[in-house]
Amino acid sequence: MLPVFSCADPFADVGGTQDITTQQNYIHVRIQQRNGRKTLTTLQGLPKEYDAKKLLKAFKKEFACNGTLVDDEEAGKVIQLQGDQRTKISTFLVEEGIPRNTIKIHGF
Amino acid sequence: MASEELLFDPSLKKRKKKNVAFHVDPLGADADPTTPAPTTIDDTTLNGDPVDMGQKTAHERMKENGSLKGGDAEEPEKKEEDDLNAMFGDLKKKKKKKKDIPLDLKKKKKPKKAALDMEAFEKELHDSKAKDAEEDEGLEAQPEEMDEAELGDDPFAGGNASGLDAGNEPWLKSDRDYLYPELLQRFYAQLHASNPALLTSAGKRYTIAPPQLAREGNKKTIFVNVSDICKRMHRPPEHVIQYMFAEMGTTGSVDGSGRLVIRGRFQQKQIEHVLRRYIVEYVTCKTCKSPDTLLTKENRIFFMSCESCGSRRSVNAIKTGFQAQVGKRSKNKTG
């Protein structure tokens, strides 16, 4: 399935299954509050063709922050970064050729 | 011009003013360059004539203006003739325009004989026109009072300018013919200046009350008017709250008085942002953008049906997604 069409197929009438698959195609970028004004950014749903480890390394270098790779049972490999890197991540990924509409930024 | 007048018809006072304004403005503009520092009496008579004539049609006005310009330093006789012409012109005009502007025509007829009368009439007119009047009078104070006051249009335009750029256009002072786009822009500027409600009410925007937040202790935020906002959006509070928690990656609870206690520090702007996205995703209809929708649950799937266009679509289930381990691990046994 092409990712471009996955999100907006006007003729997809069966909502349930369709939505689940499309939701999985998104790259979710979330933010979490820690103590004080510290935050944590998580990136979930990275497509298989990207190497999460190398991406994390690039992120850490680019954003000048620390981060780690977490293996989650449901979510698979999740990149965690320190601080609020949501917009930076999205611009980075878009510049690397990932379509913007597959990236979903959550949080406040 | 005729078409414009027709358009204006529905709006009562504005139409009058604007009709006059459109007719007179070119005159006023022409008059200004020709007679920069006019002697009061001559100008009044001269100007008075063109004003009256102006009401007929734009073309006639222009011609007359040209003639008047040529005879700027006319002898008194010519002036008198002009006056007479003006009178007749008025009569004609009245017949034509009675439907549109009965009041203005009547008023203007009488005063033409004497400039003083004109002033009085004008003042009456101004009084009737509430806010514009003030600005007009202010302009009257100028040396060329008679002309402008009589016209009542230039000052009016100026008044509008206060709201927007209308009336300040450089081409107002020049002799050249006005271009359609210029006039159109001027019209819209005046329209929006005189009734700003048009700008905001266009499209009838969907608004909700801003979220009211209070801080409880150091680490908790209280969202006071959740239930109110949910009622406004016609959504069950549980759904909204679930979405907010999933989006913000926190937890919380609803206290006894219906307020939502959120763990973590949040600002009103942040909550508002989350609510905005909730509205985009779960309240507004994707097809017609109407916020008038219903959310129903069937077989564990939420469906949103639009009340205004009848479309029905499924919406994404709220998923929390990955939650990173925050805080001490010892507190979280499962982690």
PDB file of C-alpha atoms in Angstrom, chain A residues 13-17 19 22-24 26 30-36 40 42 44 70 72 75 78 80 86 104-108, chain B residues 219 246-250 263-266 270-271 273-274 277 281 301 303 312 314-317 319-326:
ATOM      1  CA  ASP A  13     -16.022   2.619   3.765  1.00  0.00           C
ATOM      2  CA  VAL A  14     -14.978  -0.048   6.208  1.00  0.00           C
ATOM      3  CA  GLY A  15     -13.549   2.108   8.917  1.00  0.00           C
ATOM      4  CA  GLY A  16     -12.238  -0.383  11.419  1.00  0.00           C
ATOM      5  CA  THR A  17      -9.571  -2.433   9.737  1.00  0.00           C
ATOM      6  CA  ASP A  19      -7.934   2.707  10.312  1.00  0.00           C
ATOM      7  CA  THR A  22      -3.238   3.423   8.525  1.00  0.00           C
ATOM      8  CA  GLN A  23      -2.531   4.196  12.120  1.00  0.00           C
ATOM      9  CA  GLN A  24       0.343   1.801  12.033  1.00  0.00           C
ATOM     10  CA  TYR A  26       2.169   6.821  10.853  1.00  0.00           C
ATOM     11  CA  ARG A  30       5.300  12.357  21.139  1.00  0.00           C
ATOM     12  CA  ILE A  31       6.394  14.392  24.071  1.00  0.00           C
ATOM     13  CA  GLN A  32       6.319  13.493  27.712  1.00  0.00           C
ATOM     14  CA  GLN A  33       6.804  15.673  30.710  1.00  0.00           C
ATOM     15  CA  ARG A  34       9.404  14.767  33.254  1.00  0.00           C
ATOM     16  CA  ASN A  35      10.098  16.505  36.488  1.00  0.00           C
ATOM     17  CA  GLY A  36      10.453  20.234  36.324  1.00  0.00           C
ATOM     18  CA  LEU A  40      11.250  13.561  26.680  1.00  0.00           C
ATOM     19  CA  THR A  42       9.664   9.634  21.647  1.00  0.00           C
ATOM     20  CA  GLN A  44       7.450   5.521  17.326  1.00  0.00           C
ATOM     21  CA  VAL A  70      13.908   1.266  23.492  1.00  0.00           C
ATOM     22  CA  ASP A  72       8.752  -2.091  23.176  1.00  0.00           C
ATOM     23  CA  ALA A  75       5.473  -0.360  19.512  1.00  0.00           C
ATOM     24  CA  VAL A  78      11.208   3.470  19.844  1.00  0.00           C
ATOM     25  CA  GLN A  80      13.808   8.367  22.957  1.00  0.00           C
ATOM     26  CA  ARG A  86       9.486  17.254  17.988  1.00  0.00           C
ATOM     27  CA  LYS A 104       2.177  12.781  13.293  1.00  0.00           C
ATOM     28  CA  ILE A 105       3.251  15.091  16.038  1.00  0.00           C
ATOM     29  CA  HIS A 106       1.439  14.673  19.306  1.00  0.00           C
ATOM     30  CA  GLY A 107       1.532  16.570  22.487  1.00  0.00           C
ATOM     31  CA  PHE A 108       0.783  20.056  23.609  1.00  0.00           C
TER      32      PHE A 108
ATOM     33  CA  LYS B 219       2.791  19.136  39.716  1.00  0.00           C
ATOM     34  CA  ALA B 246      -3.233  10.235  25.284  1.00  0.00           C
ATOM     35  CA  GLU B 247      -1.966  13.304  23.503  1.00  0.00           C
ATOM     36  CA  MET B 248      -0.214  14.874  26.416  1.00  0.00           C
ATOM     37  CA  GLY B 249       1.169  11.608  27.705  1.00  0.00           C
ATOM     38  CA  THR B 250      -0.030  12.105  31.231  1.00  0.00           C
ATOM     39  CA  ARG B 263      -0.696  15.473  36.227  1.00  0.00           C
ATOM     40  CA  GLY B 264       2.046  17.754  35.071  1.00  0.00           C
ATOM     41  CA  ARG B 265       2.353  21.448  34.502  1.00  0.00           C
ATOM     42  CA  PHE B 266       0.502  22.792  31.548  1.00  0.00           C
ATOM     43  CA  GLN B 270      -0.906  24.067  25.441  1.00  0.00           C
ATOM     44  CA  ILE B 271      -4.289  22.787  26.497  1.00  0.00           C
ATOM     45  CA  HIS B 273      -3.654  23.494  21.250  1.00  0.00           C
ATOM     46  CA  VAL B 274      -4.660  19.995  22.224  1.00  0.00           C
ATOM     47  CA  ARG B 277      -6.591  19.268  17.427  1.00  0.00           C
ATOM     48  CA  GLU B 281     -10.095  15.324  14.387  1.00  0.00           C
ATOM     49  CA  ILE B 301     -15.582   1.798  16.565  1.00  0.00           C
ATOM     50  CA  PHE B 303     -18.447   6.930  13.944  1.00  0.00           C
ATOM     51  CA  ARG B 312     -20.720   9.593   8.101  1.00  0.00           C
ATOM     52  CA  SER B 314     -15.272   6.438  11.173  1.00  0.00           C
ATOM     53  CA  VAL B 315     -12.758   8.216  13.311  1.00  0.00           C
ATOM     54  CA  ASN B 316      -9.512   6.923  14.647  1.00  0.00           C
ATOM     55  CA  ALA B 317      -9.617   5.241  17.962  1.00  0.00           C
ATOM     56  CA  LYS B 319      -4.420   5.253  21.191  1.00  0.00           C
ATOM     57  CA  THR B 320      -1.967   6.173  23.819  1.00  0.00           C
ATOM     58  CA  GLY B 321       1.043   4.741  22.088  1.00  0.00           C
ATOM     59  CA  PHE B 322       4.386   4.218  23.653  1.00  0.00           C
ATOM     60  CA  GLN B 323       4.918   5.707  27.054  1.00  0.00           C
ATOM     61  CA  ALA B 324       8.479   6.108  28.154  1.00  0.00           C
ATOM     62  CA  GLN B 325       9.492   5.266  31.635  1.00  0.00           C
ATOM     63  CA  VAL B 326       9.470   8.440  33.659  1.00  0.00           C
TER      64      VAL B 326
END
